Structure formats: structure tokens, C-alpha cells
Amino acid sequence: MRELRRVFVNRIWLGVAAALLVCGLALYVQQQQAQLGCSVSDYAKYNNQWCHTLAQQSWEEGLEALSWEQTAQLGWAVARFYAQLEESGAHSDQEMLAHYRETYPDFDQQLQAVREGTDPQDDGAAYTAATRWLERLTYLSGYGEKVEGVVAQAQLIQSNPFFSTPGTFTYRNADKTRADYQSAAEVKLEPTRDDVLVSLMENRTALVFALCLMGVTVVLLLEPRRLGLEDVERSCARGRTVVALWRAGALALSAVVATVLFQGGVLAAGVALYRQPIALDAPVQSISLLQSWAAPTSVGGFLVWYFAMTAAGLWAAGLLLWLVLSRLRSLPLGLVLCGGVLLVEYHWFDSYQVNDALYPLASLNLFHLLYPASTAGRYLNYNWLGYPVRERVVMAAVLAGLVAICMALALLSAHVAKGGARYSPLSRVVERLMQRLHQRARPRLLWVYEARKLLLYSGGVLFLAAAAFLLWKLEAPPSQQGMAEALLTEYVQSYQGPLNQDTRAVISQESERADQAYAQALEAEVDGMTLEYYAARRWALDTLEQRYTQLLEMEQAGAEGLALVDEQPYERIFGDTGEGLRTQGAVVVLLGLCLLVPGCFALESRCGMGLSLWSTPRGRGRLWRSKALLALALTVLLWLAWTGRELSLFAQLGGRWEMVRDISGQSLFFWNEGLGSLPLWVYMAVFYALRLLGLISACGVVLAVSARLPALLPAAGVSSAVLLLPALLAQLGADLLGVVSWVGWLAGSGLEGTGPKTACGILWLVMGAVALALSQHLWRRYRA
Amino acid sequence: MKLTIRDVTKTYGSTRALSQFTYEFGPGIYGILGANGAGKSTLFGLLTDTLRRESGEILWNDTDILRLGRKYRAQLGYMPQFQGYYPQMTAQEFLCYMGELKGLPRKTLRQEAQRLLKEVDLQDVAHRRLGQFSGGMRQRALLAQAMLGDPHLLILDEPTAGVDPQERIRIRSLIAKVARERIVLLATHIVSDVECISHQVLLLNRGHLLGAGTPEALIASVQDKAAQRVCSPEEMEAYQRQYGFGSVFQRQEGQVLRLVGDDLPPEFEPVDTGLSLEEVYLYYCAGGKAR
């Protein structure tokens, strides 16, 4: 019992659990917002309204009402688009207007309302709600057919001469598939709000955070070894088997608590966010994500299975981690190795799909066991000695087996005498190797020793690798363009480059041809989609021609360095569209600093080296300078990784370096009210230089905090609170500390250099200098 | 060379850890004896300038150590009480690292480290990590780092704590060997260490310097302050309750209780020979003098 108290009433465990829970919920809220593309609250309102409406209608009536609503919402969008065209001076296109009137019955009223400004203010929530319900009802209507299709397919397979031999796996598999689907064919499906459940199953952050908490539990279980109490424990009557059983129990409890906290937390947050209860009695097939469940199960039953599998997976992972780390002599090295392996496994799990050649790397993977959603979402039978066995049964058996094996090994390990490893053949080889290396070893510079201490002894290389991995995983935000804007971008990409009259003439000709094509399409009465395309093409070329003309006029008026530039890469990396990308990068880098830099001082405290170091001539000034320079160098490394990733994404999106070098900022005049006449590379250089200044300032703050709090976790916690809490609050909707948000300022707001940004840069410079001076003072100060 | 401490005081809150400490050290080994909380580590913290001095002076060759700063610390070798080391570093690496911090030239640092490792008999395990060393080996490695740079002032706080008798003797012999033309301050609870090698012994109790002198002089000062008797366990308990803590010896005739103090039971026989610094310690530091 005391073992449980030692772990769960430990402030480190409690602090980490609380911090991860808050971060997890904040990320969940942000993810829901990003996925919906509109306000979650508005979406929930429309979603719930539809739920009540559809409950009183048949499915056919519901489908019709939803289609009508979707059309009406599209009508609003088109009306707004048309009104924008009118405002921008485009000529009134009667043919297009007639087409819209035909497609959207209330188009005239909608257009009038938009012109008068009385149209409903909606960011797409109503459309999204209608579309999702339409998808749900379409799925529900077609479920019966799907089941019939599966049954027919099974019969077809069995009738094939190659597979018609009873007793073979294929024959049995067809039988089982048919039986399974038929068992669920009689369930009465209901239109169900599935947003909460789907968001739970798609949420991988909760899984990662739960695994982190298990890691903390394992480290606390190994605390007696770190304190030198292991031998005392093992010499006691109950210090082996009983203690091992209690520790295994602590891991089980931790797995359950982590599941309840993170998965349950997401579930509760989802219910609150979407304002919808979970229909526990509804059959699980009511949710399209679970259409392949193929068993008569309720949603409540499914949730029990889901939570139980997650907890079992976490328990197995915890036991495995405990076993591995308890056998390795060095805990920091063990954590680095295990962390590296888990990172690689997660990458494989995330990257390889069923159709990939390297899919076995994703399926024979710890995360496959930890993430039951992938199993729940598909129907798959494994061949076990010629008999088909459901994948989820196999997963459960594998988990049970893994837990049993790990428990047995843990109990066995508790009785195995230590110390033999030193005399094993491997250790003798290592000994000889060490002797050889030692003979070549030379004294190093101070900063080299400091780098080894920080990166190897304190595990800093793991944090660097994790940060690099997360930065590498950053993806540019998707393009938010409609068809017309996408065509415009395509044409800009074709014609981008220095300005000349010949190109303008070509564009004019192309525009005229587009006009003619549109007129011909109207006469030929082609279908709506094709007509939309021709209209969009015409609009795009018209807009391009206007833009090109404007640029030429500016050039003739004396502006230099102008060109037609594809602005999409700039917008998606440096503009408003790219704000999410930059924010994620800022969070990753700042978190990396908060975990990496405190190691500079934490190791001295942990190893009790403080007094020895301060009594030496260089142990105050020069040693601090080595640590500070190392921290700053690593900050620059993180900045390079972040910048490199953004610039690589910029290049992937079509950004051209010769244009960045030669073209002036005024060429981006359609984006963010334009820049000045300096070359684009100057604005980018200033943007990144300011960011580097901010990171250096942040590094100074972390150095100051960790000089004051020499233990790693408190220093990392306080640093994270200072640097990341304002952004976290903003994500949760309470933007109280936005003005002091490092994340906000690092993410920046475009390439233009404005007063606030300059002031911010100066402030960072001053803060960084003050923080570094404070750090030096705290390191050199008297201890009493 | 000399180290002068004049009226140095250090207080932690309401506790006076060191009170008006005054002494002058010349070349030689000085054993500093005292109970836990006597002020030994505080004294060393002030000498290494890791604790803030409240009042008084600490002079190295007549110059305040605060003025000398790094120049003073360059002549200092310090082995703290708490075994501070990096378990992942080999012994050689650790010495090279500390040598770098002490400002030793890199060209000669490797040879210097090897020489010292040979001096402390660790040359065969120089390639092994400190985490793999036994307690005694670690103490020797830490002693070697304190001796890096041939410091004129060597401060050793409990250098033989937690090591077996053979290791203790080895470390003691090493200290005696390197103490020529050097000031060595040795704080310890182990009286026999001090008795064997110290030129002078300082007795500290609750921040006060109670006495100082050669081991022989100090032993002579308690010549008529010790008495002993064969006692039963009950008698032993009763005598110690009344007269204070004493030492117990196992002899053929039974268990002998030896008491040290100004006030002794009349039935006890005075002890003239075979006294050691242990009796001195009991008399000065364990309250014997107060009685």
C-alpha cells in the first residue's frame, strides 16, 4: 500500500498528471476547432437542432431536408462570392446570375440580403452541420445494402472453385464474415450524434500523454535504486516478490488512472464542447466509423471495451518499460534509449498505412496495441492454424500474453542476483574497448565536457531528437481556396516572373479565350459544374490580367524589383493561414528549450558537484559562460531546425528562391496590405532574425529559472509556465496573458516590420540580457 | 605561506554556526575534531568562499581571500564532505575536467592526472566510470582531484568517511605524504586519523574553538580527567546517566566503563596511561568539560 502512496501521492506524479491533462484538453479543443473549420459552439447549436428535427422525421424526409439546407447554405456562400465580385468592380454577368438562380432557389433574396448586410453571420457552421448529418443519414440508409453486399461477397467466394473446399482458412473466413455481419444486420440503427465518440477515437494526443504519465510512474518505481536503497529492499523478507507485485499493481492502477484521466477527460470535454450526451444504448453501427464492428454491441459496451483495451495496453507498455529500465544500469541512458525507440515506433505507426509495403512496421508495433481505434474501425480476421480469429480478439490475447510474460519476468528478475553482468563476456569486451578508448582520450575544452554532460548525461539528446522529430512532422496548412482562387493560383504560377508587355498580351489573349469558352458553354447549356468551371476560369484570368496591369503601372511609375509572384507559399507559411503552423513550431521549440536547458544546472545539483565546482578558479565565471554559450548554441540549433523546416515547406509549396532574392516586397501587394520596396529576402531575414532574438531571450529566461531551481522537473515546469502558459490559456479561450505570450510573438504576424514588432525585439533583447545576468548572479551567489 | 582566520562568525537564522573563530595556520596537517553541527563544514565553506562571511577576516598571506578571488582558489584544493562526482565519467576524465576548471595547462593535464591516479593507486582503473567504483576508490579519486594543481592549501572534509580500515590507512598515508610544505585542514569524526598524522588538533563545539594543540599536549591536558571501572550493564547505565557518556571496553574481567570529565565517581580508578584523543574529544566536545 505504501508503494502506491509513494507513487500516487508524489507531487511530481500529481504535477505531471495535472499539466498533461490541461495540455491535452487544450490541444483537444484546438483540434476540434481546426477540424471543423468553424466555431464549435455554433456547430453544436446547429448539430443539436438537426438531431431534434430528424428524430421526428423519416430518413427520406430527413435526407431531403438536409439536402435543401445544404443547397441553401451553398447559396449564401455563392451570394457572398458574387457580391464580392460586384464590389471589386467586375461586370455583372447575367448568364451566371441566371444559372445561380436556377441552382439556388432563394438566390435573389440571399444576394439582396448580402448587399444590405442583413445576411446571417455564419462561419460555415450551419453548412458543416448539415453536411455531416447528410453523410450520417446517407450511411445509415445504405448500411443494410452494405451488409447484404458483404454476405453476397462471402457466398461468391465460397462458390469459387479455388476457395470452395471446406476446412480451408478462406472458406472458414467467408463463413465467419457472413455470420458476423448477419449477427449485426438486425440491429435498429438510429441517427446518432457521433462527434464526441469520433473525436475520442481520432485523438492520439491523449494516448501519447497517457504513455508519458506511465513513464513518470516507472521512473518513480525505480527511485529506490537511484537512492541506493535497492540492496536494503532486497535483503528484507518482503522486499522481492511482494514489492514486485505491488509495483506491478501500481503500474496497473496508473494505467487505469491515465485512461480515465486522458481518455475520459477527452470524452467529458467533448460532451461539454459539443453539448451532446453520448447515446450509450444506441447500436455501435449507428456510427459510420464503426460500421465494420460486425457484432451486436451498444455504444456503452463499445466504450467499456475501448477503455479496457487502452488501459491494458498502457499496463503492458508500463511493464515493458519497467522491465527494460530496471535491468539497465544507467537510468538516464535507459530513458534516452526507450524514448528513441518509442519515437521511431510512433513515426512508423503514424506513417504507414495498410497498403504500404512497410505496414508490418506499423502493425507489429507497441502503439498498435495502445490504440484500439484502428482495430475497432476495420474488420480483419487473422489465420490461426487455419481458423479465422477476429483482430480484436488477437489484440486482447496478445495484450494478455504480454502482461503475463512481463509480470513473470518482473517476478523472476526480483530474485536474480545483481552484479553478474560485470563478469559476463560482453562486459569483458566492453572493458577492453574502454581501455583502448581511454588510451587515446585527451583532455577536452570545457564546453566539450559541458556538452557531454548536457546532451548525454542529462539526456538532452533525447529532447533535441524529439523536438527535431516534431518539427519535421509539421505540415503546411491546407489551402483554403475555392475553385476560382485555385485556378488563379495556377495561372499565376504559370506566368510568374519579371514583368513584360509580352506576358501581359498572352494573359489578355488567354482571358479572351476564357470569355469565349464561357459564352459557348452557356449556349451549349452544359451542366452546372462545367459551367462553374468556365466561370471560375474566366474570373481567374480576368483577375490575373488586372493584377498584371496594376503591377506594370507601378513599374512605370518608378517602382523597382516588381514581378508576378505566386503568393500562396508566402500566405501559407508567413501569413494568416500559416499562423497555426508557426504556433505549433513555437510551442515545440519553446518546450524543447524548457526541457533541455535546465539540464545545465540540474546535473550539478543531482551529482552534488556544486561545492567542488565553486571552489575552483574557473568554476564560477568561465563555467557559467560555457554553460550559457552551450545553451545558446543549442537554441540556435533549434532555431535552424525550425527555420529549415518552414523554408523547406515554403519550397515544397512552390516558393522560388531566385524570386525571394530578387523581387521586392511590393510584388505581394494583394497579401496583407503589401510590403515595402526592399527585396523579399530582407523581410524574411528580419522575420527570422527577430524570431532568433526571441528564442535567445527565452533561453535566457530558462537559464535564470534553472539557476534558481536546480532540480530538472521544477525548473522545466516553471519555465514552461512562463513561456507557454499564456498560449495555453489562449487556446482554452482565456486570452488574459496574450500580451506576454512568447508563443504569440514568436509565431509572428506576417513579414511586415511594424512598430509593435520592433518594440518586441528591443524588449526581448533587454529581457534576454537581464535574464542572462540574473542567471550568472544566481550561479555565483553564496549558498548561505 | 599562512592562512589567518580572525574573529570569523557565521549565523544561520538564530543558530550561530561559528562564533569568533580565530586561528593562524602554517604548513602542516591540522585535524579539526568536532561533533555534528560543530561548525566544521561551515568553516570550510567560509574558507572556500562558498558561504557568505558575516564578520571577521580570512587572510591568505596577509591578503583577504575575497580580494584575491580566483588567485586564492587557484591555490586551493577542496574535497567536500558529500561525495560529489559524475558517475558517467571515467576517473581520468573526471580529473581532466576538474583540471580544466582549475586552469591547468591542457598539454600537461593528462600527465598530471595520470600521476595523481598513480599516487592514489587508481592507475589500473582510470578507464572505468566513477559509478563503478567502490566507496573507497571514489574517495581516493576525489582526493586526487583535490590535489590537482599542487595546491598550497588542501581542505579535506571527512576524507575517510565510509571506507574500510585498509582504505583509511591508505588515504591517511597519502595525506601525510603530500602534506609537506602545504597547509592541510582535515575535518573528521575519526579520532585515530587525526591522532596519527596531525601536527595540530583543533577542537570545535557548537561553533566555538575549545582548544588547540598537538595531540600529545591535548592528551596531557586530560591526564587526570579520566577514570574507569568494571561495571555491570545496569551500573553502566546508571553511571552514564549521572556522569555523562563514556566509552566501554571489553576486557577479560568484564566490561569496563571509562568516564571522562571534571567530576568523576570516587569509586572509579584514575587512568594515567593509554589515553587517546578519544578521551580528549569526550572531555572537550561531548560535554565532559562542562561537568
Coordinates of N, CA, C and O in Angstrom, one line a residue, chain B residues 115-175:
Chain B
R115 N 49.6 10.9 -13.2 CA 50.5 10.9 -12.0 C 49.7 10.8 -10.7 O 50.0 10.0 -9.8
L116 N 48.6 11.6 -10.6 CA 47.8 11.6 -9.4 C 47.1 10.3 -9.2 O 46.9 9.8 -8.1
L117 N 46.6 9.7 -10.3 CA 45.9 8.5 -10.2 C 46.8 7.4 -9.8 O 46.5 6.5 -9.0
K118 N 48.1 7.5 -10.2 CA 49.1 6.5 -9.7 C 49.4 6.7 -8.2 O 49.5 5.8 -7.5
E119 N 49.4 8.0 -7.9 CA 49.6 8.4 -6.5 C 48.6 7.7 -5.6 O 48.9 7.3 -4.4
V120 N 47.3 7.7 -6.0 CA 46.2 7.2 -5.2 C 45.9 5.8 -5.6 O 44.9 5.2 -5.2
D121 N 46.8 5.2 -6.4 CA 46.7 3.7 -6.7 C 45.4 3.4 -7.5 O 44.8 2.4 -7.2
L122 N 45.1 4.3 -8.4 CA 43.9 4.0 -9.3 C 44.3 4.0 -10.8 O 43.5 4.1 -11.6
Q123 N 45.6 3.8 -11.0 CA 46.0 3.9 -12.4 C 45.5 2.7 -13.3 O 45.2 2.9 -14.5
D124 N 45.2 1.6 -12.6 CA 44.7 0.4 -13.4 C 43.2 0.6 -13.7 O 42.7 -0.2 -14.6
V125 N 42.5 1.4 -13.0 CA 41.1 1.6 -13.3 C 40.7 3.0 -13.8 O 39.6 3.4 -13.6
A126 N 41.7 3.6 -14.3 CA 41.5 5.0 -14.7 C 40.5 5.1 -15.9 O 39.8 6.1 -16.1
H127 N 40.3 4.0 -16.6 CA 39.4 4.0 -17.7 C 37.9 3.6 -17.3 O 37.0 3.6 -18.1
R128 N 37.8 3.3 -16.0 CA 36.4 2.9 -15.6 C 35.7 4.1 -15.1 O 36.2 5.0 -14.6
R129 N 34.3 3.9 -15.2 CA 33.5 5.1 -14.8 C 33.4 5.1 -13.2 O 33.5 4.1 -12.6
L130 N 33.3 6.3 -12.7 CA 33.3 6.5 -11.3 C 32.1 5.8 -10.7 O 32.1 5.4 -9.5
G131 N 31.0 5.7 -11.4 CA 29.9 5.0 -10.9 C 30.1 3.5 -10.6 O 29.4 2.9 -9.8
Q132 N 31.2 3.0 -11.2 CA 31.5 1.5 -10.9 C 32.5 1.4 -9.8 O 32.8 0.3 -9.4
F133 N 33.0 2.5 -9.3 CA 34.0 2.4 -8.2 C 33.4 2.1 -6.9 O 32.2 2.4 -6.6
S134 N 34.1 1.5 -6.0 CA 33.7 1.3 -4.6 C 33.8 2.6 -3.9 O 34.4 3.5 -4.4
G135 N 33.3 2.6 -2.7 CA 33.3 3.9 -1.9 C 34.7 4.4 -1.6 O 35.0 5.6 -1.8
G136 N 35.6 3.5 -1.3 CA 37.0 3.8 -1.0 C 37.7 4.3 -2.3 O 38.5 5.3 -2.2
M137 N 37.5 3.7 -3.4 CA 38.1 4.1 -4.6 C 37.6 5.5 -5.0 O 38.4 6.3 -5.5
R138 N 36.3 5.7 -4.8 CA 35.8 7.0 -5.1 C 36.4 8.1 -4.2 O 36.7 9.2 -4.7
Q139 N 36.6 7.8 -2.9 CA 37.2 8.8 -2.1 C 38.6 9.1 -2.5 O 39.1 10.3 -2.5
R140 N 39.3 8.1 -3.0 CA 40.7 8.3 -3.5 C 40.7 9.2 -4.7 O 41.5 10.0 -4.9
A141 N 39.7 8.9 -5.6 CA 39.6 9.7 -6.8 C 39.3 11.2 -6.5 O 39.9 12.1 -7.1
L142 N 38.5 11.4 -5.5 CA 38.1 12.7 -5.1 C 39.3 13.4 -4.4 O 39.5 14.6 -4.6
L143 N 40.1 12.6 -3.7 CA 41.3 13.2 -3.1 C 42.3 13.6 -4.2 O 42.9 14.7 -4.1
A144 N 42.4 12.8 -5.2 CA 43.2 13.1 -6.3 C 42.8 14.4 -7.0 O 43.6 15.2 -7.3
Q145 N 41.5 14.6 -7.2 CA 41.1 15.9 -7.8 C 41.4 17.1 -6.9 O 41.7 18.1 -7.4
A146 N 41.3 16.9 -5.6 CA 41.7 18.0 -4.7 C 43.1 18.3 -4.8 O 43.5 19.5 -4.7
M147 N 44.0 17.3 -5.1 CA 45.4 17.6 -5.2 C 45.9 18.1 -6.6 O 47.0 18.4 -6.8
L148 N 44.9 18.2 -7.5 CA 45.3 18.7 -8.8 C 45.9 20.1 -8.7 O 45.3 20.9 -8.0
G149 N 46.9 20.3 -9.5 CA 47.5 21.6 -9.5 C 48.4 21.9 -8.3 O 48.8 23.1 -8.1
D150 N 48.7 20.9 -7.5 CA 49.6 21.1 -6.4 C 49.2 22.3 -5.5 O 50.0 23.2 -5.4
P151 N 48.0 22.2 -4.9 CA 47.6 23.4 -4.2 C 48.4 23.6 -2.9 O 48.8 22.6 -2.3
H152 N 48.5 24.8 -2.5 CA 49.2 25.1 -1.2 C 48.3 24.9 0.0 O 48.7 24.6 1.1
L153 N 47.0 25.0 -0.3 CA 46.0 24.8 0.8 C 45.1 23.7 0.4 O 44.4 23.7 -0.6
L154 N 45.1 22.6 1.3 CA 44.2 21.4 1.0 C 43.2 21.3 2.1 O 43.6 21.2 3.2
I155 N 41.9 21.3 1.7 CA 40.9 21.3 2.7 C 40.1 20.0 2.4 O 39.5 19.8 1.4
L156 N 40.1 19.1 3.4 CA 39.5 17.8 3.2 C 38.5 17.6 4.3 O 38.8 17.6 5.5
D157 N 37.3 17.4 3.9 CA 36.1 17.3 4.8 C 35.7 15.8 4.8 O 35.2 15.3 3.9
E158 N 36.0 15.2 5.9 CA 35.7 13.7 6.1 C 36.3 12.9 5.0 O 35.5 12.2 4.3
P159 N 37.5 12.9 4.7 CA 38.1 12.2 3.6 C 38.0 10.7 3.7 O 38.1 9.9 2.8
T160 N 37.9 10.2 5.0 CA 37.9 8.7 5.2 C 36.5 8.2 5.6 O 36.4 7.1 6.1
A161 N 35.5 9.0 5.4 CA 34.1 8.6 5.8 C 33.6 7.4 5.0 O 33.7 7.4 3.8
G162 N 33.2 6.4 5.7 CA 32.5 5.3 5.0 C 33.5 4.3 4.3 O 33.0 3.5 3.5
V163 N 34.8 4.4 4.6 CA 35.7 3.4 3.9 C 36.2 2.4 4.9 O 36.2 2.7 6.2
D164 N 36.7 1.3 4.4 CA 37.2 0.2 5.3 C 38.5 0.6 5.9 O 39.2 1.6 5.4
P165 N 39.0 -0.1 6.9 CA 40.3 0.3 7.6 C 41.5 0.4 6.7 O 42.3 1.3 6.8
Q166 N 41.5 -0.6 5.8 CA 42.7 -0.6 4.9 C 42.7 0.7 4.0 O 43.7 1.3 3.8
E167 N 41.5 1.0 3.5 CA 41.4 2.2 2.7 C 41.7 3.5 3.5 O 42.4 4.4 3.0
R168 N 41.3 3.4 4.7 CA 41.5 4.6 5.6 C 43.0 4.8 5.8 O 43.5 5.9 5.8
I169 N 43.7 3.7 6.1 CA 45.1 3.8 6.3 C 45.8 4.3 5.0 O 46.7 5.2 5.1
R170 N 45.3 3.8 3.9 CA 45.9 4.2 2.6 C 45.8 5.7 2.4 O 46.7 6.5 2.0
I171 N 44.5 6.2 2.6 CA 44.2 7.6 2.4 C 45.0 8.5 3.4 O 45.6 9.5 3.1
R172 N 45.1 8.0 4.6 CA 45.8 8.8 5.7 C 47.3 8.9 5.3 O 47.9 10.0 5.4
S173 N 47.8 7.8 4.9 CA 49.2 7.8 4.5 C 49.5 8.8 3.3 O 50.5 9.5 3.3
L174 N 48.6 8.8 2.4 CA 48.7 9.7 1.3 C 48.7 11.1 1.7 O 49.4 11.9 1.2
I175 N 47.7 11.4 2.6 CA 47.6 12.8 3.1 C 48.9 13.2 3.8 O 49.5 14.3 3.6

